[in-house]
PDB file of C-alpha atoms and ligand atoms in Angstrom:
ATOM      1  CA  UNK P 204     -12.352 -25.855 -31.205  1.00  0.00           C
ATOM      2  CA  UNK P 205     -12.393 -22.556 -32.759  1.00  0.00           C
ATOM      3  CA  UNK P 206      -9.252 -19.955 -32.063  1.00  0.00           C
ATOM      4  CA  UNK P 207     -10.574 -16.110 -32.159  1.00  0.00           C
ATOM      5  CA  UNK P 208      -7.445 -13.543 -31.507  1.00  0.00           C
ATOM      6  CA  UNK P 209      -9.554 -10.538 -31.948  1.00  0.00           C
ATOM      7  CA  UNK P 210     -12.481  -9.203 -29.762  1.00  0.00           C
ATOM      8  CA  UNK P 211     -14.145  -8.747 -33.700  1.00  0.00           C
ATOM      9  CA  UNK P 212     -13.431 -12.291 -34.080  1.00  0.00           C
ATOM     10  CA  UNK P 213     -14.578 -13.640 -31.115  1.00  0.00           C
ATOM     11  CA  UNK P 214     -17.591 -11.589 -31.895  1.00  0.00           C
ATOM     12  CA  UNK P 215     -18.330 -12.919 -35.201  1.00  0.00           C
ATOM     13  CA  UNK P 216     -17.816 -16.590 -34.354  1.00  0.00           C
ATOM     14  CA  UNK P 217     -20.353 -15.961 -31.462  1.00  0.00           C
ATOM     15  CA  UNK P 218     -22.982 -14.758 -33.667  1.00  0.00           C
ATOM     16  CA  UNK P 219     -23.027 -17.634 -35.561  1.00  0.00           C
ATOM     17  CA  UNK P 220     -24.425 -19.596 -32.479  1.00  0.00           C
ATOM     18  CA  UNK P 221     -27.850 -18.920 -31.033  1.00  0.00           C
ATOM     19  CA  UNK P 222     -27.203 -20.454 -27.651  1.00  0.00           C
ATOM     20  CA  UNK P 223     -25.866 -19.410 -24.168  1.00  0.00           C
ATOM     21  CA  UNK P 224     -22.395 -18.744 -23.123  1.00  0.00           C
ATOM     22  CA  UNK P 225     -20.440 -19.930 -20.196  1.00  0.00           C
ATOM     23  CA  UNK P 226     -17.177 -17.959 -20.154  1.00  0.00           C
ATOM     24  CA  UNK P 227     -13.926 -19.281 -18.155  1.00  0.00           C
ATOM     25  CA  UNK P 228     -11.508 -16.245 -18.111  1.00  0.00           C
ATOM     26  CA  UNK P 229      -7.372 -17.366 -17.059  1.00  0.00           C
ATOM     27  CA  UNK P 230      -3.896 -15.764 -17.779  1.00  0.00           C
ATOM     28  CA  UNK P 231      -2.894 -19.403 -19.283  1.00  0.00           C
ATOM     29  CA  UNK P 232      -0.537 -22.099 -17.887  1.00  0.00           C
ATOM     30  CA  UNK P 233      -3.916 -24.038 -17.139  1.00  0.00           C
ATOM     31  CA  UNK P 234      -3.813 -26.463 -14.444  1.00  0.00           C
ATOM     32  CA  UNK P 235      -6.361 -28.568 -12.550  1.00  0.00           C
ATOM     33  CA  UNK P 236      -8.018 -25.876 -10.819  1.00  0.00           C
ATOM     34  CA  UNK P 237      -8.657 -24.000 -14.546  1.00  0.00           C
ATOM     35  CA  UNK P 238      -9.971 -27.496 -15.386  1.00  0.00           C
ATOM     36  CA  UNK P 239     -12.465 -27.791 -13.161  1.00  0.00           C
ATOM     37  CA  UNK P 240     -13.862 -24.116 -13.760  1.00  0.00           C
ATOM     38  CA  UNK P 241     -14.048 -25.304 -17.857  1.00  0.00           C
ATOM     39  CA  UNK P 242     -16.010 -28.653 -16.980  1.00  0.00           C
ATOM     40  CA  UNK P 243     -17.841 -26.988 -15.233  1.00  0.00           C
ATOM     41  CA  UNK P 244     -18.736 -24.637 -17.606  1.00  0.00           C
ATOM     42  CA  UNK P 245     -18.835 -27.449 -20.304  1.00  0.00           C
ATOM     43  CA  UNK P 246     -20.996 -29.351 -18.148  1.00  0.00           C
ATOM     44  CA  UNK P 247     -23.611 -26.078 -17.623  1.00  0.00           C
ATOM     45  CA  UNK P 248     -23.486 -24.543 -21.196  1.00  0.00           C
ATOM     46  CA  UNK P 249     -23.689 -25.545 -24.719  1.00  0.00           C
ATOM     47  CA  UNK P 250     -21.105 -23.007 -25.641  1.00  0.00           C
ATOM     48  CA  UNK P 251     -17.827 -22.450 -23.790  1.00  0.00           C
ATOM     49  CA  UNK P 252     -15.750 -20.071 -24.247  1.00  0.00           C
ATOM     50  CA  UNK P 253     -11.902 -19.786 -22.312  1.00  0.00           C
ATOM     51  CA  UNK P 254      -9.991 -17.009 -22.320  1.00  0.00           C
ATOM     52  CA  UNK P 255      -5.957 -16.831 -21.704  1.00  0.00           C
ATOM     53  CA  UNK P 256      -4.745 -13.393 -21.549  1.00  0.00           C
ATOM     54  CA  UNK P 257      -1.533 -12.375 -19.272  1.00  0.00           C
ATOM     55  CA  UNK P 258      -3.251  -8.678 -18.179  1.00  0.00           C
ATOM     56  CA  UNK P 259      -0.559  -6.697 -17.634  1.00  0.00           C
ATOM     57  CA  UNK P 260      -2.446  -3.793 -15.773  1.00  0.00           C
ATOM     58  CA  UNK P 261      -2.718  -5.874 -12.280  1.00  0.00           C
ATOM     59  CA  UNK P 262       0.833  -6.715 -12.412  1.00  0.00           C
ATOM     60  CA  UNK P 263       2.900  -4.169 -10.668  1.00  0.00           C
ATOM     61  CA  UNK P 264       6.253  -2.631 -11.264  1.00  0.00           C
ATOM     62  CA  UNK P 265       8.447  -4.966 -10.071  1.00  0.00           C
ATOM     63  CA  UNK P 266       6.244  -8.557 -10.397  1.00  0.00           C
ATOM     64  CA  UNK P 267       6.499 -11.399 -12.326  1.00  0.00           C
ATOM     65  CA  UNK P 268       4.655  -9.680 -15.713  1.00  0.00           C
ATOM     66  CA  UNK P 269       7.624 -10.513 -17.784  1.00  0.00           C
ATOM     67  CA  UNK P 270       8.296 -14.200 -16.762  1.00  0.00           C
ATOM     68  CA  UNK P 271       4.992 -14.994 -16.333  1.00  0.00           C
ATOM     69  CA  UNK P 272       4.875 -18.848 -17.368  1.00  0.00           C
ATOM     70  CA  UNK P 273       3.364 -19.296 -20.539  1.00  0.00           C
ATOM     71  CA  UNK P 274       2.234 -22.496 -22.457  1.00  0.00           C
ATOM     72  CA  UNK P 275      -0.215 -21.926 -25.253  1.00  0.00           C
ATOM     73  CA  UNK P 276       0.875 -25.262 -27.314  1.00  0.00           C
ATOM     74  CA  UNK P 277      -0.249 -27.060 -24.015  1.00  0.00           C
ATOM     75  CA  UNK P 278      -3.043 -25.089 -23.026  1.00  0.00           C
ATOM     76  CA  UNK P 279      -4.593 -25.167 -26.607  1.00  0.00           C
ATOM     77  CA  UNK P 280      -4.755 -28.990 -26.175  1.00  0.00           C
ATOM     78  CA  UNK P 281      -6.638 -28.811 -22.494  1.00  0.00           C
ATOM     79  CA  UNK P 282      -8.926 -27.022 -24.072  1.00  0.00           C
ATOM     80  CA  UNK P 283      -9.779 -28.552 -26.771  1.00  0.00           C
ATOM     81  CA  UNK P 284      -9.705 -31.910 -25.025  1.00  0.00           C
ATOM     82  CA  UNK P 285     -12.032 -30.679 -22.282  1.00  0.00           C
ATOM     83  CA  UNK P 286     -14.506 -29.597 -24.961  1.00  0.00           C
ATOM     84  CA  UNK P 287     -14.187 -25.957 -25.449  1.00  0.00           C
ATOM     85  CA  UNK P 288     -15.919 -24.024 -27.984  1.00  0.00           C
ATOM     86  CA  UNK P 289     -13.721 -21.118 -28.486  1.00  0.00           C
ATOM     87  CA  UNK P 290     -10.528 -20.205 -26.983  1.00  0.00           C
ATOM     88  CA  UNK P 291     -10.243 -16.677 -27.202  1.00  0.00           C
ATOM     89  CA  UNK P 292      -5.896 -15.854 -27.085  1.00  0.00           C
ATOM     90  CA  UNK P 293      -5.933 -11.691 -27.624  1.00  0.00           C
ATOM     91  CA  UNK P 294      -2.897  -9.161 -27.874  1.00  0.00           C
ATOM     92  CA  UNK P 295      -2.360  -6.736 -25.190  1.00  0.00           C
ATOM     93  CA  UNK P 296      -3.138  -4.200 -28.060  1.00  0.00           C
ATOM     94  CA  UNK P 297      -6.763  -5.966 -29.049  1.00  0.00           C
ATOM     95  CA  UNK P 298      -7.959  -5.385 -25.228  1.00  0.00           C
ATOM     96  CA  UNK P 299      -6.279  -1.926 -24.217  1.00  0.00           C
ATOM     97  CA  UNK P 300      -5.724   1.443 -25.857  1.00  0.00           C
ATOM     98  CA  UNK P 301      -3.830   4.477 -24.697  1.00  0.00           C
ATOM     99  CA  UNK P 302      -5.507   6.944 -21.926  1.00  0.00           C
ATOM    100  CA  UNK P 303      -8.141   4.569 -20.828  1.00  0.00           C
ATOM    101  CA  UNK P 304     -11.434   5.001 -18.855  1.00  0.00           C
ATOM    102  CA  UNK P 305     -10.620   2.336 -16.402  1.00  0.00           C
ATOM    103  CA  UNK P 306     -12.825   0.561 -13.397  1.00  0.00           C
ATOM    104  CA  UNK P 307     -11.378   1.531 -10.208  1.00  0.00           C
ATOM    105  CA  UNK P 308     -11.835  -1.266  -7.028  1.00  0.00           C
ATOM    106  CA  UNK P 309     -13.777  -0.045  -3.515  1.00  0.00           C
ATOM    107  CA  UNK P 310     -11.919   2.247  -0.828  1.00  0.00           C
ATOM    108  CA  UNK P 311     -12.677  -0.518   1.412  1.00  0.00           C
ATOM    109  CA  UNK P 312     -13.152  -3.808   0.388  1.00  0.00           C
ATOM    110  CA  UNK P 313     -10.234  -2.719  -2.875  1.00  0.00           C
ATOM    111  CA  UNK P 314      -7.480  -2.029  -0.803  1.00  0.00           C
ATOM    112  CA  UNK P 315      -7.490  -4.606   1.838  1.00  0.00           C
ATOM    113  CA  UNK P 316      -5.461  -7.816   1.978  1.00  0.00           C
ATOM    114  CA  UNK P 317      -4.369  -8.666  -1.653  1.00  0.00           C
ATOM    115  CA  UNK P 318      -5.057  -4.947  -2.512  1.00  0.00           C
ATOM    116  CA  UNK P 319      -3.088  -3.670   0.445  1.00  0.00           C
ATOM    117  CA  UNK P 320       0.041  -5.786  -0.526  1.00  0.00           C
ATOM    118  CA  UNK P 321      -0.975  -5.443  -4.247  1.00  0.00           C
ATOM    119  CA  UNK P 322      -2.169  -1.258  -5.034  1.00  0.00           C
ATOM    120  CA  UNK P 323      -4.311  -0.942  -8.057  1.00  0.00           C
ATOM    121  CA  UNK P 324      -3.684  -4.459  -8.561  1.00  0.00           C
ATOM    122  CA  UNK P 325      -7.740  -4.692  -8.704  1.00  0.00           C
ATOM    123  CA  UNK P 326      -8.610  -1.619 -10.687  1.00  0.00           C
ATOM    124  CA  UNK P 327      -6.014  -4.155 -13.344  1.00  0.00           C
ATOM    125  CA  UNK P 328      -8.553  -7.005 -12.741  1.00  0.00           C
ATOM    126  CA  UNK P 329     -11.705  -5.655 -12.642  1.00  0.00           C
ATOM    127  CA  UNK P 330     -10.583  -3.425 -15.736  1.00  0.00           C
ATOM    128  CA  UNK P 331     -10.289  -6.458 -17.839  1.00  0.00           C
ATOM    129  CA  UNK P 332     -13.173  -8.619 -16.276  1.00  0.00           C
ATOM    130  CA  UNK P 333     -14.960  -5.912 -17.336  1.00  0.00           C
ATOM    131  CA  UNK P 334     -13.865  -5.681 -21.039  1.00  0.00           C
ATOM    132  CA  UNK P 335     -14.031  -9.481 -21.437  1.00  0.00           C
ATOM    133  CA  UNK P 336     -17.051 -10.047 -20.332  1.00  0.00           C
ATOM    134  CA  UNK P 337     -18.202  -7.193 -22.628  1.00  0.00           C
ATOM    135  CA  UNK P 338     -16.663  -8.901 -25.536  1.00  0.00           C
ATOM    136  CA  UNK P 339     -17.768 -12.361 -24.489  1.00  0.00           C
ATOM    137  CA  UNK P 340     -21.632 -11.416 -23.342  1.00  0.00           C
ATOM    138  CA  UNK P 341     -21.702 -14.775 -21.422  1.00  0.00           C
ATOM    139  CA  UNK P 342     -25.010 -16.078 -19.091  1.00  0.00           C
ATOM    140  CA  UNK P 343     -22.443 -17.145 -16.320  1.00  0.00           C
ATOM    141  CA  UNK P 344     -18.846 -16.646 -16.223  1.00  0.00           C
ATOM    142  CA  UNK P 345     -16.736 -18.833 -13.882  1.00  0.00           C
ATOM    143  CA  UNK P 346     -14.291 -18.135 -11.109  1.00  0.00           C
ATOM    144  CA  UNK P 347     -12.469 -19.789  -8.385  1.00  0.00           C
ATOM    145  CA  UNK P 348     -12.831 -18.965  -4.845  1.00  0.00           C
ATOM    146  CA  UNK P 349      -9.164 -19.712  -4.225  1.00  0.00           C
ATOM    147  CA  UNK P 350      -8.954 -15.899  -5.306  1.00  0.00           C
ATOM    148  CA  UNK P 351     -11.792 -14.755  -2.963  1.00  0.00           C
ATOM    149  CA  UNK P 352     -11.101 -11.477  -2.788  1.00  0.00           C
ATOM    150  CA  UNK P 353     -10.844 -11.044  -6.498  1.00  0.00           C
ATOM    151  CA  UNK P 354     -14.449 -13.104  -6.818  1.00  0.00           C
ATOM    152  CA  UNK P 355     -15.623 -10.974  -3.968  1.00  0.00           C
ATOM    153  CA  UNK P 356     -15.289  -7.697  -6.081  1.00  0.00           C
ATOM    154  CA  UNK P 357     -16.337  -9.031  -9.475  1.00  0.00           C
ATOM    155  CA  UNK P 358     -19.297  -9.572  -7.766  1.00  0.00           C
ATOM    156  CA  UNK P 359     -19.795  -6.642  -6.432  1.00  0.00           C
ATOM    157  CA  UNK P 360     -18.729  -4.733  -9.700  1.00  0.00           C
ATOM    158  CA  UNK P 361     -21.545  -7.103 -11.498  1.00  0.00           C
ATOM    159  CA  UNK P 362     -23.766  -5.909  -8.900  1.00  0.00           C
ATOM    160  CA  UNK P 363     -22.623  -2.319  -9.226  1.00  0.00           C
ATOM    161  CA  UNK P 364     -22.681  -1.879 -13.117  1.00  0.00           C
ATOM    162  CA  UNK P 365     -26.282  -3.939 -12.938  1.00  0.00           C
ATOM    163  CA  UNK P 366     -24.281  -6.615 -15.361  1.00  0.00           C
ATOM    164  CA  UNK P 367     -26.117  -9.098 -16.924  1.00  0.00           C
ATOM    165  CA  UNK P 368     -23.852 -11.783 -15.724  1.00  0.00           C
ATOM    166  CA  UNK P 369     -23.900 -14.677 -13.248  1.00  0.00           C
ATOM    167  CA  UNK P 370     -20.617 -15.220 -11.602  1.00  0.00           C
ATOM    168  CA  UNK P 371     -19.998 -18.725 -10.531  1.00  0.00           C
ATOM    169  CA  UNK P 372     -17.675 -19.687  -7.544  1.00  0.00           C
ATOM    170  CA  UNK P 373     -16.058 -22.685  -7.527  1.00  0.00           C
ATOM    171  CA  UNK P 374     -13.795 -24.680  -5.186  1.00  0.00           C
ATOM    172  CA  UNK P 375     -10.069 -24.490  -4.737  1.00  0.00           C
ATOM    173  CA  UNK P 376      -8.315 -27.544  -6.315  1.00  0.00           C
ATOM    174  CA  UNK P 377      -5.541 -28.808  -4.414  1.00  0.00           C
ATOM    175  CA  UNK P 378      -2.525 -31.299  -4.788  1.00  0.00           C
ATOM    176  CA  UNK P 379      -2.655 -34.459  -3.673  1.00  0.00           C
ATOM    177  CA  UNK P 380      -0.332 -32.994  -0.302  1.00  0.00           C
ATOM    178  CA  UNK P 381      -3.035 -29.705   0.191  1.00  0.00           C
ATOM    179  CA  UNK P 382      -1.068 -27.319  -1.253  1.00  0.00           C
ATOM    180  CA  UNK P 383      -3.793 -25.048  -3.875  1.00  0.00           C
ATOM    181  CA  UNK P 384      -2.949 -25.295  -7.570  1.00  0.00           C
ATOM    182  CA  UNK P 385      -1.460 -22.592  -8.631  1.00  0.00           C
ATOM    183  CA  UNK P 386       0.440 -21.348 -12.279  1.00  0.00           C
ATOM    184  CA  UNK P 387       2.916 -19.649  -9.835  1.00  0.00           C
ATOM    185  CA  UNK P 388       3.667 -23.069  -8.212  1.00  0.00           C
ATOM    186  CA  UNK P 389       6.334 -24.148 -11.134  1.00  0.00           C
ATOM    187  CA  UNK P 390       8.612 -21.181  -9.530  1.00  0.00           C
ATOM    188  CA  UNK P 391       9.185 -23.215  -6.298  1.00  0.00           C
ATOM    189  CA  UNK P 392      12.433 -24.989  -5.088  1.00  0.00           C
ATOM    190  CA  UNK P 393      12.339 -28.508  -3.828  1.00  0.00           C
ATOM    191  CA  UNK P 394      12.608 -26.869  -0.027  1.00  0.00           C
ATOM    192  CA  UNK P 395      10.305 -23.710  -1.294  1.00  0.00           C
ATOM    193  CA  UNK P 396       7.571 -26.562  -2.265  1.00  0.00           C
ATOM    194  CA  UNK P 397       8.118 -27.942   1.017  1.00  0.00           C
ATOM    195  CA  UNK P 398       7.697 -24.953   3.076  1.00  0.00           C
ATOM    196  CA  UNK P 399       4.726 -24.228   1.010  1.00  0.00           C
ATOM    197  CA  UNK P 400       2.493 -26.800   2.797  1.00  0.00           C
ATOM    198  CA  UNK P 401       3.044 -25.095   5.830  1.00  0.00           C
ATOM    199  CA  UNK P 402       0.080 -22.525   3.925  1.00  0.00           C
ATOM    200  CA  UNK P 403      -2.888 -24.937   3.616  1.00  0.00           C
ATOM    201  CA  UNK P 404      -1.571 -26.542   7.147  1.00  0.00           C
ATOM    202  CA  UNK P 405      -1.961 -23.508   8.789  1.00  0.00           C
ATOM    203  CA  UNK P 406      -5.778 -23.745   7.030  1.00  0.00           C
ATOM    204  CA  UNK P 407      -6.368 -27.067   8.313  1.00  0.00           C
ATOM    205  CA  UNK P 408      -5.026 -26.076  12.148  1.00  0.00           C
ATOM    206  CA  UNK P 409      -8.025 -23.279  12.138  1.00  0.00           C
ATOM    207  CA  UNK P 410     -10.703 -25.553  10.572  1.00  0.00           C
ATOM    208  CA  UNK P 411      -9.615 -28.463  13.777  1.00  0.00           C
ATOM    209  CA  UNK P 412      -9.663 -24.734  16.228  1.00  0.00           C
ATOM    210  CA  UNK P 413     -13.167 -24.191  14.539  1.00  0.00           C
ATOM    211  CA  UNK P 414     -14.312 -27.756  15.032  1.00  0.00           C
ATOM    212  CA  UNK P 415     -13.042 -27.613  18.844  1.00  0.00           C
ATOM    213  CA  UNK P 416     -15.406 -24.324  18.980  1.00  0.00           C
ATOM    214  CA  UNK P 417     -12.329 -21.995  19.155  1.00  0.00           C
ATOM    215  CA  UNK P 418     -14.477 -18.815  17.051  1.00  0.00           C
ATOM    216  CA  UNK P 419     -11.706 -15.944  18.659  1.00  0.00           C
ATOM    217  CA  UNK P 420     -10.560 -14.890  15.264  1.00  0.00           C
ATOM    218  CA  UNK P 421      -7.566 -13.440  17.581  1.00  0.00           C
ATOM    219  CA  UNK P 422      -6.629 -16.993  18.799  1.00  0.00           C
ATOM    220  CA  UNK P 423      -6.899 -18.562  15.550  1.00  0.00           C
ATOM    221  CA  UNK P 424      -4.696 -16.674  13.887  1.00  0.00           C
ATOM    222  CA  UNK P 425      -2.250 -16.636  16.788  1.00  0.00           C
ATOM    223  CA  UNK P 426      -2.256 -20.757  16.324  1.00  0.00           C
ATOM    224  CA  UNK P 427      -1.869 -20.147  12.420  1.00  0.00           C
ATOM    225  CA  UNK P 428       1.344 -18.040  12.684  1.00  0.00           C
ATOM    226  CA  UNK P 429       3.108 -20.922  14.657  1.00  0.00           C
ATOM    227  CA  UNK P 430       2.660 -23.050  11.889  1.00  0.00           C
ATOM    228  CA  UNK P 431       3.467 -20.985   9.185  1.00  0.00           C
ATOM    229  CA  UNK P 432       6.832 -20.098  10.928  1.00  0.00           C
ATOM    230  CA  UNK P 433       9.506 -19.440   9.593  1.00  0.00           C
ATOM    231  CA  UNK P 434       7.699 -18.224   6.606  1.00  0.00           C
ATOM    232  CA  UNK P 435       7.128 -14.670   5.159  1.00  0.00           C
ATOM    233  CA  UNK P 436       3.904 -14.201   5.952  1.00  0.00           C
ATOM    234  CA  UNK P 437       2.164 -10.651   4.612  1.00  0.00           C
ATOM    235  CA  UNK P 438      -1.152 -11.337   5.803  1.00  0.00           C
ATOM    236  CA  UNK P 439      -3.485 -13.835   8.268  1.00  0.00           C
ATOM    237  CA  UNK P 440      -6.860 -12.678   8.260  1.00  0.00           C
ATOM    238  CA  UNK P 441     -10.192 -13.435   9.151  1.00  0.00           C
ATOM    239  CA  UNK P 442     -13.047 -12.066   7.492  1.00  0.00           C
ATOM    240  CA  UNK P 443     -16.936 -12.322   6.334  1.00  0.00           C
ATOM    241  CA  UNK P 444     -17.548 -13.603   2.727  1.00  0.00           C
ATOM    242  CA  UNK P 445     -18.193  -9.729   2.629  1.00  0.00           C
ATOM    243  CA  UNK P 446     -14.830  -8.751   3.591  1.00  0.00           C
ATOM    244  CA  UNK P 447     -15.858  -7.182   6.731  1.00  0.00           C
ATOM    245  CA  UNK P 448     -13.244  -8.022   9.666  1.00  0.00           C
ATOM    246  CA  UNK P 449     -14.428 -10.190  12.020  1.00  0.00           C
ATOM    247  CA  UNK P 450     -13.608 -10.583  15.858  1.00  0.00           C
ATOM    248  CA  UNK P 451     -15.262 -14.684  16.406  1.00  0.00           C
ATOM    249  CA  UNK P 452     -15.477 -16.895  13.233  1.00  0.00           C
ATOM    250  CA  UNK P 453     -19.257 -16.664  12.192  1.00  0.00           C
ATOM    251  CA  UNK P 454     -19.565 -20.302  10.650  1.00  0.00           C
ATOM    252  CA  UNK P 455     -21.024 -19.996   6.893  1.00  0.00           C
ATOM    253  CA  UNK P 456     -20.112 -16.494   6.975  1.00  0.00           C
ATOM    254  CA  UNK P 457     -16.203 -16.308   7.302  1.00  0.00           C
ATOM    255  CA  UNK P 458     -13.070 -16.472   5.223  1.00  0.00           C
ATOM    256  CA  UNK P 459      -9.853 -17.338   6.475  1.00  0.00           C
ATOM    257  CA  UNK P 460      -6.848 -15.929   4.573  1.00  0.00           C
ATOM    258  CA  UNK P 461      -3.176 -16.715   4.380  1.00  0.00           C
ATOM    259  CA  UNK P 462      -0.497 -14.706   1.753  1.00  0.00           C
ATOM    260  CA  UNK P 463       3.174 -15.644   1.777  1.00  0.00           C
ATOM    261  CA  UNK P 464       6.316 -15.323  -0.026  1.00  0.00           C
ATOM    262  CA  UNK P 465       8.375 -18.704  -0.599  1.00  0.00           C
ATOM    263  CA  UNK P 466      11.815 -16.515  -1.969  1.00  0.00           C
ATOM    264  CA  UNK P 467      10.128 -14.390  -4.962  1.00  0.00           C
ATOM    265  CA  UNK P 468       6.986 -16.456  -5.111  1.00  0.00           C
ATOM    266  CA  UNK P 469       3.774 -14.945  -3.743  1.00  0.00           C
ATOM    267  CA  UNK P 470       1.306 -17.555  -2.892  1.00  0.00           C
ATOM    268  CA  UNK P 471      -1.815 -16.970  -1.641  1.00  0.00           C
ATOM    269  CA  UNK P 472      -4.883 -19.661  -0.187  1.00  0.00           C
ATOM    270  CA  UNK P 473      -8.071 -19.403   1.966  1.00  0.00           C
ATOM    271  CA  UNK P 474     -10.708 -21.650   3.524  1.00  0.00           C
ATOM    272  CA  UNK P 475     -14.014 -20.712   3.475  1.00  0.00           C
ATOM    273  CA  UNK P 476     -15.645 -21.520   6.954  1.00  0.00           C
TER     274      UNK P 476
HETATM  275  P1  AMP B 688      -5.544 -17.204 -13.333  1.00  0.00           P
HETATM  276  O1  AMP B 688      -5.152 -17.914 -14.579  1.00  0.00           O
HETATM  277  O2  AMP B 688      -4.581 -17.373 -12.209  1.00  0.00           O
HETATM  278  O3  AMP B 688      -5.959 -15.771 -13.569  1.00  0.00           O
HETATM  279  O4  AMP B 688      -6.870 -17.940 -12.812  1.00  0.00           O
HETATM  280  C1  AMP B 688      -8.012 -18.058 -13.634  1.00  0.00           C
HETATM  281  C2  AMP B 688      -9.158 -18.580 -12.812  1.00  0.00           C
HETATM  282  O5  AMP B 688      -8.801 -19.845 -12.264  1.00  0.00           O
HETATM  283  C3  AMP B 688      -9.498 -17.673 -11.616  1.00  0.00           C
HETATM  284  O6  AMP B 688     -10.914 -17.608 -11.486  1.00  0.00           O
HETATM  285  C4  AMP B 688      -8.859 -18.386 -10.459  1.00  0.00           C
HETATM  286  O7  AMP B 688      -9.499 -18.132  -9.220  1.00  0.00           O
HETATM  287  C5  AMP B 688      -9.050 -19.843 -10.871  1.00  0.00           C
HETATM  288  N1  AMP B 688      -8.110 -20.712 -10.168  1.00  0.00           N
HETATM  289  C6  AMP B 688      -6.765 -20.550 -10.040  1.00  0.00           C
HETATM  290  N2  AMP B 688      -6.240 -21.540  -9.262  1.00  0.00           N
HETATM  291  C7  AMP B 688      -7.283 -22.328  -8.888  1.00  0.00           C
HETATM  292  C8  AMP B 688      -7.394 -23.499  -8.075  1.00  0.00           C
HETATM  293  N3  AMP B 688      -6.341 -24.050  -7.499  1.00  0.00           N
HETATM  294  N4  AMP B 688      -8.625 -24.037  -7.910  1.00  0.00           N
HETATM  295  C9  AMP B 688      -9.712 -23.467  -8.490  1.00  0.00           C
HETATM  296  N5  AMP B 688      -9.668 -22.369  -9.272  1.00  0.00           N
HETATM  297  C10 AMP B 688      -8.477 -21.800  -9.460  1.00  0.00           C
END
């Protein structure tokens, strides 16, 4: 496995191979869920490139930026083990400059849910999405739908800038108890990792509603709150894979959401129904 800590040399080591690129972008501390995005990847492409880089433009004042965990030693090894190509590990100064031209997120769509609780925590994402897939130039680029709203709006921004890109969702790993692998997980308590479940529960209540034929999106999420109590939840939501809110679950068309805090961990998970 090659190491490239410059865009130039990430460049240069690409243009040395004539094949296509599948590209795994992640902020590091890989888990299962990263994993399964590299196979993947692995699996589809004879080239794979991985990048870890902790993007501190869609962390805002006040979040976890600073302590955000970091295990490169470790990581290195996934990769290499899982058959990566490249891993591409840039400084903050490599990717950004001063006064920027940035990409902003939709009215709509860019300031609902996570970007409601998160402002301009998307124009940070799609900003970098943007310049890594730039530097990368890959034929797919993988993503998980456990952030949905943040695959939602690459999409759309691929779609938008007429990218030559094809995004590929893929499923939210899980722990063996439900709860959706997460790099933020390592900050819960023994009772905070308890409580957690109570998130993909709340999921599993409103796929048994759906199953019953309960589609009021009103009821559902009614049902949900019980069983997320007595957590701090910011946001149950119902929507269609295109964000739109929805008043009856459309089945193969609708998102379920659930954000909570568990102390000063923000966790976030969704079904897709
Ligand atoms: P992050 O390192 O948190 O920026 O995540 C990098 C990529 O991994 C994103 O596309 C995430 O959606 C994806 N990802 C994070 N957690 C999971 C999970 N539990 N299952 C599948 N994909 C995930």
């Amino acid at each position: 496995m090659k190491i490239a800590k410059t865009p130039s040399e990430l460049k240069d080591i690409l243009k040395t191979y004539s094949s296509s690129v599948g590209f795994v972008p992640t902020m590091g501390a890989l888990h299962h869920g990263h994993l399964s995005l590299i196979e993947e990847s692995v699996r589809e492409n004879e080239i794979t490139v991985v990048s870890i880089f902790v993007n501190p433009t869609q962390f805002l004042e006040g979040e976890d930026l600073d302590k955000y965990p970091s295990k490169i030693d470790a990581d290195e090894k996934i990769c290499s083990f899982a058959g990566v190509d490249i891993l591409f590990y840039p400084n903050i100064n490599d990717i950004y400059e001063e006064d920027e031209i940035k990409v902003i997120a939709p009215n709509v769509r860019g300031f609902i849910l996570e970007g409601f609780s998160r402002p301009g925590h998307f124009d940070g994402v799609l900003t970098v999405v943007m310049k890594l897939l730039n530097i990368v130039s890959p034929a797919k680029a993988y993503f998980g739908k456990k952030d949905a709203q943040q695959l939602a709006l690459i999409q759309q921004m691929v779609k938008n800038f007429f990218m030559d890109v094809e995004i590929v969702p893929l499923e939210t790993v899980r722990e063996s108890d439900g709860l959706a692998l997460s790099s933020r997980n390592i900050y819960l308590n023994d009772t905070q990792r308890v409580d957690a479940l109570k998130i993909s529960k709340s999921l599993k209540t409103a796929t048994k509603l759906v199953m019953q034929g309960v589609l009021s999106t009103q009821e559902i999420k009614e049902k949900m709150q019980l069983v997320l109590e007595p957590l701090e939840v910011e946001y149950v939501s119902i929507v269609s894979r295109s964000f739109s809110p929805l008043k009856e679950v459309e089945i193969g068309n609708s998102i379920i959401l659930v954000a909570a805090r568990l102390g000063s961990t923000r966790l976030i998970d969704n079904l897709w129904v």
